Every structure is written in C-alpha cells, then in structure tokens.
Coordinates of C-alpha atoms and ligand atoms in Angstrom, one line a residue:
X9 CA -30.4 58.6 23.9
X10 CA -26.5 58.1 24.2
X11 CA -26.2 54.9 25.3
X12 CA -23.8 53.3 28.6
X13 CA -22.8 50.4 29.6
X14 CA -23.3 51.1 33.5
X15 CA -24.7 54.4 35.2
X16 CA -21.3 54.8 36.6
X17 CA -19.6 55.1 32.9
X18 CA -22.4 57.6 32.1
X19 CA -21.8 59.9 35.8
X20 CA -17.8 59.6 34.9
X21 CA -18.0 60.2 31.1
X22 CA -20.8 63.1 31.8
X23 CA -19.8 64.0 35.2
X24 CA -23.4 65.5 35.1
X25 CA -24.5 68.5 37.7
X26 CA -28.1 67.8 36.9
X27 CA -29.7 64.6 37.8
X28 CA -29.1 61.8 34.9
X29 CA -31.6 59.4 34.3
X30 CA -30.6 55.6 33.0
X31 CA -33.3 53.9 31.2
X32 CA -33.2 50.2 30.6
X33 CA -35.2 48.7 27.9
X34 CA -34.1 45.4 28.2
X35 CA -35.5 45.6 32.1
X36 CA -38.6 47.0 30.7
X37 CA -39.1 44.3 28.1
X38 CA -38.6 41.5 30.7
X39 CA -41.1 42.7 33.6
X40 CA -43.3 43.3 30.9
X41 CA -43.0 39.8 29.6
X42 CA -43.0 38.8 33.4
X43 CA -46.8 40.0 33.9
X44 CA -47.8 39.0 30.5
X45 CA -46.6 35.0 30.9
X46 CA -48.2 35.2 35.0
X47 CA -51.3 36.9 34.1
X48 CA -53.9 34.2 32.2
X49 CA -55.9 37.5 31.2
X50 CA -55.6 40.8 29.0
X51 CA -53.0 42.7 30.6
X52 CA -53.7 47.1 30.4
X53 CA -50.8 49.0 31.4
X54 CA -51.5 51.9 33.4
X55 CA -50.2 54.7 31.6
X56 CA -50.0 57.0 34.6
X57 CA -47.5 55.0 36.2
X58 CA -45.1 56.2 33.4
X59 CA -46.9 57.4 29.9
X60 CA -43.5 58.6 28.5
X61 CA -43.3 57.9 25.0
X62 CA -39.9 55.6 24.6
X63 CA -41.7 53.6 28.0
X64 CA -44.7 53.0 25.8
X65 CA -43.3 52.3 22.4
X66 CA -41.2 49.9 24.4
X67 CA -43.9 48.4 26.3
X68 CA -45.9 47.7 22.8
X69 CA -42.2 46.0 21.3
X70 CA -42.7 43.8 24.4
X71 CA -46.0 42.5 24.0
X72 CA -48.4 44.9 25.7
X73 CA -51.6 45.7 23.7
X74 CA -53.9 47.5 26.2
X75 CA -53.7 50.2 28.0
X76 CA -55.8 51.8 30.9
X77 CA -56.3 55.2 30.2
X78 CA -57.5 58.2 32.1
X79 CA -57.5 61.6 30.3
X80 CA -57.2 62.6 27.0
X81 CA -53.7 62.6 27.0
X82 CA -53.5 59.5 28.3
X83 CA -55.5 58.1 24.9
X84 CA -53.2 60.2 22.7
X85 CA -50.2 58.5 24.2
X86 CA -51.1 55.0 24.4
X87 CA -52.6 55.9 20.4
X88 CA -49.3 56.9 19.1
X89 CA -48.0 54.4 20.7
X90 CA -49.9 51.3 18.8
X91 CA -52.7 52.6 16.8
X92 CA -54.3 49.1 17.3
X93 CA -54.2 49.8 21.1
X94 CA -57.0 49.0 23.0
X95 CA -57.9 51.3 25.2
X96 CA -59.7 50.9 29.0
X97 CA -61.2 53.9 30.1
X98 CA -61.0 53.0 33.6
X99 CA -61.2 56.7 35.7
X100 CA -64.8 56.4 37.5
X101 CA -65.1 60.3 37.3
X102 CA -65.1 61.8 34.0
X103 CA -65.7 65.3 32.5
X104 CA -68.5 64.9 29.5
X105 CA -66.7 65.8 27.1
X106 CA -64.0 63.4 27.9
X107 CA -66.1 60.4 27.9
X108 CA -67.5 62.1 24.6
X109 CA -63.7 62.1 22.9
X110 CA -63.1 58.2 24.2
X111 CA -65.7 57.2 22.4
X112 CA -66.2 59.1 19.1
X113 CA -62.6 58.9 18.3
X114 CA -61.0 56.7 19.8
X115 CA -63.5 53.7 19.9
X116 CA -63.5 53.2 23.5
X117 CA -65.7 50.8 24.4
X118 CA -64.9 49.8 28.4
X119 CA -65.3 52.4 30.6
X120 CA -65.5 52.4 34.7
X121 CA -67.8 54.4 37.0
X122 CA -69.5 54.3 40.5
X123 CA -72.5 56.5 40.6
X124 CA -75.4 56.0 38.8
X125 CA -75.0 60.2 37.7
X126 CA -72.2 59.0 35.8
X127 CA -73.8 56.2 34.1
X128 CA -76.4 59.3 33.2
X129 CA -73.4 61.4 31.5
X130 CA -72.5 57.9 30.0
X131 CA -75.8 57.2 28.3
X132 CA -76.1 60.8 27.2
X133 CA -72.8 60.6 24.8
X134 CA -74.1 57.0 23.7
X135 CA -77.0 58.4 22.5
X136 CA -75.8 61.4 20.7
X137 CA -73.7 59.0 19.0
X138 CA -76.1 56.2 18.4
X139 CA -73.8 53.1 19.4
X140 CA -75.4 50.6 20.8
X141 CA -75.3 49.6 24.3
X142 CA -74.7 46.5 24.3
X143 CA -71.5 47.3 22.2
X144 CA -70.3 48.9 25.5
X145 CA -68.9 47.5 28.9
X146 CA -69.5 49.5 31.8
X147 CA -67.4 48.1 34.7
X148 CA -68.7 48.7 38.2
X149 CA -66.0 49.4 40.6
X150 CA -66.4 48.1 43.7
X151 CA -65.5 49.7 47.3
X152 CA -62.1 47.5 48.6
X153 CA -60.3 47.2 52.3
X154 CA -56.7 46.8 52.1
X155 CA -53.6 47.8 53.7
X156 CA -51.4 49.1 50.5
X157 CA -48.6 51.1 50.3
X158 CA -51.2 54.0 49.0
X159 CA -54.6 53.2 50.3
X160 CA -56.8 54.4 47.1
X161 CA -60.1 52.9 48.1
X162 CA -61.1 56.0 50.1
X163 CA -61.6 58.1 47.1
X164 CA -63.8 55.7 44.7
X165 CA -65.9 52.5 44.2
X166 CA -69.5 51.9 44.8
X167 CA -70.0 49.7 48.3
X168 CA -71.6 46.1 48.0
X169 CA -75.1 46.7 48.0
X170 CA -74.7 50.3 46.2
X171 CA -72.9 48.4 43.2
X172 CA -75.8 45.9 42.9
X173 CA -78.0 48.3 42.4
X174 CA -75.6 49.9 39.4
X175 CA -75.2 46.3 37.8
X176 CA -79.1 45.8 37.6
X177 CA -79.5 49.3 36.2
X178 CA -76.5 49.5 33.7
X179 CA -78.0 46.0 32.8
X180 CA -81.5 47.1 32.4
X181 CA -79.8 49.9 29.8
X182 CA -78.8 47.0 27.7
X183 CA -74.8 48.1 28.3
X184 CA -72.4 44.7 29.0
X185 CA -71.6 44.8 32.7
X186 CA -68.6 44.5 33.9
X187 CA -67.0 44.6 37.6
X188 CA -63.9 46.2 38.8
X189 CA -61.4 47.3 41.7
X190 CA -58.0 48.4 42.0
X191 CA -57.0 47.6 45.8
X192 CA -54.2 50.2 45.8
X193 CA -50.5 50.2 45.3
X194 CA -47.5 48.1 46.2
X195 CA -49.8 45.4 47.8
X196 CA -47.7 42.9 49.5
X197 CA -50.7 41.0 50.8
X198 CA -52.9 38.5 48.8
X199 CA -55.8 39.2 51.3
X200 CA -56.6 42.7 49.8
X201 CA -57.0 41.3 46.3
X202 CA -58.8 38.4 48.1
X203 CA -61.4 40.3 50.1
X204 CA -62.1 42.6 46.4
X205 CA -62.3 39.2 44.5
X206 CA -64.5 37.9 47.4
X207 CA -67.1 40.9 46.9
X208 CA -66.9 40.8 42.8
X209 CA -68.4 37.2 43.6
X210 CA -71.1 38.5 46.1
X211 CA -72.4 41.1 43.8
X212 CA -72.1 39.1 40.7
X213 CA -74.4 36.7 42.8
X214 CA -76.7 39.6 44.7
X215 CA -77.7 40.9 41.3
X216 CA -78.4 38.0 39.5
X217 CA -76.5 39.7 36.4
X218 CA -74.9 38.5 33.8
X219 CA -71.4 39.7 34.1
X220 CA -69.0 40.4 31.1
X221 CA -65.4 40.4 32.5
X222 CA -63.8 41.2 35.8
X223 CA -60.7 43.9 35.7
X224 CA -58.7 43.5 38.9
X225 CA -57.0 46.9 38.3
X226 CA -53.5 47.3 39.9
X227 CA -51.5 47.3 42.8
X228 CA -49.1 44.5 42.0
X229 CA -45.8 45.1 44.2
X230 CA -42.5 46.0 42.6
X231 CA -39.4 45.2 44.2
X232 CA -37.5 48.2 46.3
X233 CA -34.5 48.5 48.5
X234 CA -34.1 46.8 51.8
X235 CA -32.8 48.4 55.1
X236 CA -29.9 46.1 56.2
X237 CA -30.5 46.7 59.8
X238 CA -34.3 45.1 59.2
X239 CA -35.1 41.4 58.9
X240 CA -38.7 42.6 56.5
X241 CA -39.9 39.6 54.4
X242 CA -39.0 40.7 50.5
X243 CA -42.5 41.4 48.6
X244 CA -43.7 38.1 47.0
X245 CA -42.9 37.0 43.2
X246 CA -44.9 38.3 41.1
X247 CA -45.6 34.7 39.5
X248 CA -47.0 33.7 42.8
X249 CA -48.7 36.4 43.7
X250 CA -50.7 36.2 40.1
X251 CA -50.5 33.0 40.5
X252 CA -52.6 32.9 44.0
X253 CA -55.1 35.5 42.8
X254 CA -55.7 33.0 40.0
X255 CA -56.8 30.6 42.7
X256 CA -59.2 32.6 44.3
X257 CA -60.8 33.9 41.1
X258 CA -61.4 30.3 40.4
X259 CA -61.9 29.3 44.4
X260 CA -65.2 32.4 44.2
X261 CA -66.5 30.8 40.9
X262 CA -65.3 33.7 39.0
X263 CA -63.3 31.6 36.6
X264 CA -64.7 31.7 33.6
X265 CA -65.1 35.3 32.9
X266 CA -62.9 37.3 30.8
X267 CA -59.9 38.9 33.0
X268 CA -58.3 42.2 32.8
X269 CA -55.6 43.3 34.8
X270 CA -54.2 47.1 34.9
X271 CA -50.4 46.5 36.0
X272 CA -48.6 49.9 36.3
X273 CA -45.3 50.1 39.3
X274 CA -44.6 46.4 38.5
X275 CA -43.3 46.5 35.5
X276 CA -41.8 49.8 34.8
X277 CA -39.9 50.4 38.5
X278 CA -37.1 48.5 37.2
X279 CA -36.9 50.0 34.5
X280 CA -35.7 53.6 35.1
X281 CA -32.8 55.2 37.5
X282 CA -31.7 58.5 38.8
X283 CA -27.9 59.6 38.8
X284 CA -28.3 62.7 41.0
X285 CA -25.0 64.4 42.4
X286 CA -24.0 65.2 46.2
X287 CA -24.4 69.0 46.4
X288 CA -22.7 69.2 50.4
X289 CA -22.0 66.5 52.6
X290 CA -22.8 68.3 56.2
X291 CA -22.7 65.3 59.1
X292 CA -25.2 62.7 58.4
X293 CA -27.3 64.5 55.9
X294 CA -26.7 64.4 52.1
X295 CA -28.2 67.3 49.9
X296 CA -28.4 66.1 46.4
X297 CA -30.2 67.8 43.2
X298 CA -33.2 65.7 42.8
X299 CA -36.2 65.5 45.9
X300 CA -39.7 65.3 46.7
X301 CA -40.3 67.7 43.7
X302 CA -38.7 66.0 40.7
X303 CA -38.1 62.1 40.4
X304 CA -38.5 61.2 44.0
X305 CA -42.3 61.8 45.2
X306 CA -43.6 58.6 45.1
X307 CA -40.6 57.3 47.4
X308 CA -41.8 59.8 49.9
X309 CA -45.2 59.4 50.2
X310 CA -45.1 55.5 50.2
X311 CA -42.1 55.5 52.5
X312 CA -40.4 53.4 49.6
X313 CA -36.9 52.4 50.7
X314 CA -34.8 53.2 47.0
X315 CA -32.3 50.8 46.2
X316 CA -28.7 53.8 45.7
X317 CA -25.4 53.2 45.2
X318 CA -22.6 55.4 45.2
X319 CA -20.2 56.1 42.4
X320 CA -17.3 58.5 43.9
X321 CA -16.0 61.1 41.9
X322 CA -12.1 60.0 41.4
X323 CA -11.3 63.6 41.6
X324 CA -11.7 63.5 45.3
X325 CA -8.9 61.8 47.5
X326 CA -10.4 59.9 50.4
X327 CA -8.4 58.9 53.5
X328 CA -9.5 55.3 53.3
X329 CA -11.0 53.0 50.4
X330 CA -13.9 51.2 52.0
X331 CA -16.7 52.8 54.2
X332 CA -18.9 52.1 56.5
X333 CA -22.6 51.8 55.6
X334 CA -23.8 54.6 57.1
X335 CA -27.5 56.0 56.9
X336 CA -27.6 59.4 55.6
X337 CA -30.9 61.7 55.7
X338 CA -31.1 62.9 52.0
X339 CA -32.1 66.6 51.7
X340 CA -33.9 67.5 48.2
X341 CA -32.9 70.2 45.7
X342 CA -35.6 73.0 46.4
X343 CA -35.5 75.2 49.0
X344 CA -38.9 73.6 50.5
X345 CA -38.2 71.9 54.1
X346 CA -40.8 69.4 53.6
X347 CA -38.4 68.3 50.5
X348 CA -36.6 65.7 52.8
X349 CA -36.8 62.0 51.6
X350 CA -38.8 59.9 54.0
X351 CA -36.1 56.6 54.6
X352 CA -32.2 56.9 54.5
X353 CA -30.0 56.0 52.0
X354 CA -27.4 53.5 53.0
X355 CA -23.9 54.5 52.0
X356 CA -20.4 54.0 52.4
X357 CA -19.5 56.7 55.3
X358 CA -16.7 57.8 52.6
X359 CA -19.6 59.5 50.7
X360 CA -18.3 63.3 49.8
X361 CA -19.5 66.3 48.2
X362 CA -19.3 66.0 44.2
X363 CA -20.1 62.3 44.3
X364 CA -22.6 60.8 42.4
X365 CA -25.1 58.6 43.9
X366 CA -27.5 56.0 41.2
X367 CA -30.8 55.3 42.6
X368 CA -32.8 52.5 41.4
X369 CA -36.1 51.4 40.7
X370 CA -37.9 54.7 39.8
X371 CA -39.9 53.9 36.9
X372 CA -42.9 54.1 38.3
X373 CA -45.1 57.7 39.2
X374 CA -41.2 60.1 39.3
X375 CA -40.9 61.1 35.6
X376 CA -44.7 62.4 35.2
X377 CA -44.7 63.9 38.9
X378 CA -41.9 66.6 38.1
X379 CA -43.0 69.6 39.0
X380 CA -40.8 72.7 37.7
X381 CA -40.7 73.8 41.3
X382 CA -38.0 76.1 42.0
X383 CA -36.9 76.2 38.8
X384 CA -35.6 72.8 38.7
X385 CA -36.9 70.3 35.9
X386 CA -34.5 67.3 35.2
X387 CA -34.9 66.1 31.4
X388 CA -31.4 64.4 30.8
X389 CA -31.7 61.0 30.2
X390 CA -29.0 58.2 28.5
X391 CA -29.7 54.5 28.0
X392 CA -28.2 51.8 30.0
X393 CA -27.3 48.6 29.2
X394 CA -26.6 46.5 32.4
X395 CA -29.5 46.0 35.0
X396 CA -29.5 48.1 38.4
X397 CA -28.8 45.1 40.4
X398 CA -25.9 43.6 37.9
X399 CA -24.0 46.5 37.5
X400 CA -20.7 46.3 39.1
X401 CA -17.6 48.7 40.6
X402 CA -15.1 48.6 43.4
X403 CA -17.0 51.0 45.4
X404 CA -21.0 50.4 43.9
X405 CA -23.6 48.6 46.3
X406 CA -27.0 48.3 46.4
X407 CA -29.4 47.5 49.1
X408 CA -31.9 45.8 46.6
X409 CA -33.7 42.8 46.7
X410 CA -32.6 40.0 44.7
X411 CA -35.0 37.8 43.4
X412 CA -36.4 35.2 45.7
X413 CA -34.7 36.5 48.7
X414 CA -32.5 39.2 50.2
X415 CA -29.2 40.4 48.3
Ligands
LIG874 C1 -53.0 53.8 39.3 C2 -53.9 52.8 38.8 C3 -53.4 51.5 38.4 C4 -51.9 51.2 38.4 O1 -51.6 51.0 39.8 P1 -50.1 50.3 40.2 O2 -50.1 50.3 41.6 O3 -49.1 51.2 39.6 O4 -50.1 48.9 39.6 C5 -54.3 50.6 37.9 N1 -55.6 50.9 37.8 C6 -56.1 52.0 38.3 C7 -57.6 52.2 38.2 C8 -55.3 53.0 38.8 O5 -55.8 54.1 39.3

C-alpha cells in the first residue's frame, strides 16, 4: 500500500474519482492492545467484523491469538493469518459438513449451538472422527434482552430453562460445557451484558453442571461521530466498560471460570477510513461515490453518526474561506433510492462538487459488505500514518469523539 501521511495528502496527491480507503495500522495495533490489557480473559476477534487479510496479519503483530470464526472462510483467514491460531467456532447454526472441516482440519475444539438437533449433527462428526468428547467444549448460548445498536438476540440462543436442559444433556455426552451470549452491537449500556451474565449464573446454578468457561461474545461499543447540535453522553471507555463487566462476573460468582470475549467493531472501527469524492452538490444534499452498497451499510442500519471531514479540492475558488457547519443529506453512488445515508454529515457550507470528503471510523462490517451493486466495487486502498482524530488542515474538522469526552 503506498503510504500517506494524512488522508488529505493521499486525496491531493491521487486526486482519486473512486472512493480511497486509509488504513491505519498503528490505530489497529493500539485498540487491539486496548481490549487485550482491559479484558482479564482470552480475547477472539470476530473475523466478520473485518476478515481482510492485512487487518488480520496486523491484529496477530498486535497480540491477538484467537479468533471467532464462522464459515469456512472465516478458518482459512484467521489460519493464514497465524497458523497457531486458535479458533472458536462460535456460529450456533452450522451446515454438517462445516462442523465436519472445523474439526478434522483445523482442530477446532469450541464450538456454539442452541438446539439440541445441532448438538445431534455435533456428535455425529465426533464420532466419525473418534475424538473424544471431553476433548470438546460445547458453549450453550443463551437467549439475551438488550437495547443495542443491532438487536441480535432475536435470531439465536436457547431461553433459561431451554439451555438447562442442553447443559445437562451435552454434559451427559461427556463434552466440556461451556456458556455463551453475544448481547448485540455497539452496546452502550452495562445492563445488557449484566442481565446475560445474570442468566449465565442462573443456569450454571439450575443445572447443577460443571461449567468450563463463559464466552461473553461481543458488542463492545466503538467510538463514532457526534451531532453538534445534541448534548448525547459519549459511549463509555472501554477500560470501564470491561472493567464493570469484570465486576459482575465476579458479583454472580462466575469468577473463576475461564473467560472468552469475541471483540469485533471495537477494535478495528478506528482503524480504517473512506476518501470518497463529491459527485454534485445540489442544495443540501451531497451525492458522493460510496453508499449503502459499498463501505457504508453498517452506518445505515445502525443509524451510526460517521465522524467526515472535508478536504476541498484547491482547484475550486470559493467566495469565502470558512463555512458554516451545515448538515448535508448524503446521497449514495447507485442508482437505488433507498441508498441515502441514514444521519447527516456536518460540513462546512463551502462544501462543492469535486471535493473530497474523509470519513472515519469504518473498520468495522464496510469492507466485507461491498456488494458490486451497480457496477461499483471500491478496492483502492493507501496506508495512513496519522490517526483520524489527529490529522490536521486549515479547512479539516471532525465531529468525533475524543477520548473521555466530547471534541
Ligand atoms: C458479530 C459477532 C461478534 C462481534 O460483534 P461486535 O459487535 O462487532 O463486537 C462477536 N460474537 C458473535 C457471536 C457475533 O456474531
């Protein structure tokens, strides 16, 4: 990757007509770090936050040893990132053949379910494989209430009384038992993750089971823009927030079992930015090249408020230097009219067609939810040396949370 000091010496040096991504391994390496030092357990990163290979290798420099894996793709990357990786096969609905791959050739031996049909399919491969049970850990997920960002509790985990009833059977198998849930993502609340812990303890104690480890999946919030018109309390520290779930592991008795956590948007939303270009200017809306379709999804369905910043194209004479912050309605590239970002971008009103706007904090779920929609596939991407939030210019802002507080 050719490498920049700032996102705005890229866009000027490039002047790119197709959005320009800015990775930032030095970012990457501290959040990564960040969870590591917080969390007093083994840390899996999800890989389908961001599974891209320089995110991985990077994410292995920094420290990171496990990965929670869903697919067969998803062990091929995380393998060729670290061949020593340990892999959690954490997906509660898996084809047989899958579960089959995970753990002839790849050694898995953690893997997550919530029916006892799938503990059937489970048994089946350890059979016709001869491993042991009790060499495996089946993790029960549990059914959680919360109020994330993206409410992921709907779709899986076994209720209470239903996951008692797998622990005492998975048990009676002779497999390890372990319990798990992943509350959803960008949780800003420690209740959610304190309700789950809360009924880890009452089925640990319901099914009289010796329990193995407790994962407490993902969901950890990562830090996005602010509207400057809203007083909205900044997401808590991730030090604290670990820090507090600590607490209530130990507060529910659940302190001395083994801990896994499966971090994905917290450490790799930093880590990644989008230089897309202003296609027309027309009143308050902007139409760049990027949208919905390409880097931008997960902004859209969590209503995620992107930290941008402008970087004017010096080939365009303005009539005044400073503008007004202005909210602008930004239109996606494809011709689809559900491709408009949910939340405004904050810009200076002197914002013109050809200019070039950075938008930060996309690491997480953008790069593997392109679609090739309309023909449009961005794939350009340069390294960049200064964080988001540090980088300066005349014109550049960014409505972006600083660290303990409000920029
Ligand atoms: C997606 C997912 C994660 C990662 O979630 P983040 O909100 O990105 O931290 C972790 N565990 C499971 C089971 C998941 O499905």
């Amino acid at each position: 990757m050719p490498r920049f000091q700032t996102a705005r010496d890229a866009a000027l040096k490039l002047r790119p007509d197709r959005p320009l991504y800015g990775f930032r391994p030095a970012t990457l390496a501290e959040d990564a770090r960040s969870f590591l030092s917080a969390f007093r357990g083994e840390t899996a990163y999800a890989v389908k936050t961001n599974g891209e290979p320089f995110v991985l290798d990077a994410l292995v420099k920094a420290g990171v040893r496990s990965f929670d894996v869903a697919s067969p793709a998803e062990f091929a990357a995380a393998r060729a990132a670290d061949l020593n990786a340990q892999l959690h096969y954490m997906h509660p609905v898996k084809a047989q053949s899958d579960i089959r791959l995970a753990l002839e050739t790849y050694g898995v031996r953690s893997i997550a379910l919530d029916h006892e049909d799938e503990v059937a399919k489970i048994l089946r491969v350890v059979r016709a494989l001869d491993i042991p049970p009790s060499d495996i850990t089946l993790f029960v997920r549990l059914a959680t209430k919360g109020h994330a960002a993206y409410e992921l509790s709907k779709k899986f985990g076994a209720a209470p009384a239903h996951a008692v009833e797998l622990v005492q059977r998975i048990d009676r198998i002779g497999f390890r038992v372990g319990l798990t849930f992943h509350v959803g993502s960008q949780v800003e609340d420690l209740e959610s993750y304190e309700r789950a812990i809360a009924t880890a303890a009452w089925v640990k104690g319901r099914s009289g089971v010796e329990i193995a480890a407790l994962d407490i999946g993902g969901g950890f919030p990562a830090r996005y823009g602010r509207d400057p018109k809203k007083h909205v309390a900044p997401a808590p520290e991730i030090g604290d927030l670990v820090a507090r779930i600590h607490r209530e592991i130990d507060e529910w008795g659940l302190g001395d079992l083994p801990l896994i956590a499966e971090p994905g948007r917290v450490i790799v939303a930093r880590c990644l930015s989008v230089v897309v270009r202003v296609l027309l200017k027309k009143g308050q809306r902007l139409y760049i090249n990027d949208g919905i379709w390409s880097s931008l999804s997960d902004s859209w369905t969590g209503k995620l408020l992107l930290p941008a910043r402008l970087i004017p194209d010096p080939a365009h004479r303005r009539a005044k230097e400073d503008g007004k912050l202005t909210p602008y309605r930004v239109c996606g590239a494809t011709c689809d009219s559900v491709d408009i970002l949910s939340r405004p971008f904050w810009l200076p009103d002197t914002v013109a067609t050809g200019d070039w706007i950075e938008i930060g904090h996309i690491g997480a779920y953008s790069l593997a939810l392109r679609t090739r929609f309309n023909g449009f596939y961005p794939d350009d991407f340069v390294e960049i040396a200064t964080p988001f939030e540090e980088a300066e210019g005349p014109e550049g802002f960014a409505t972006v949370e600083s660290r303990g507080g409000m920029a």
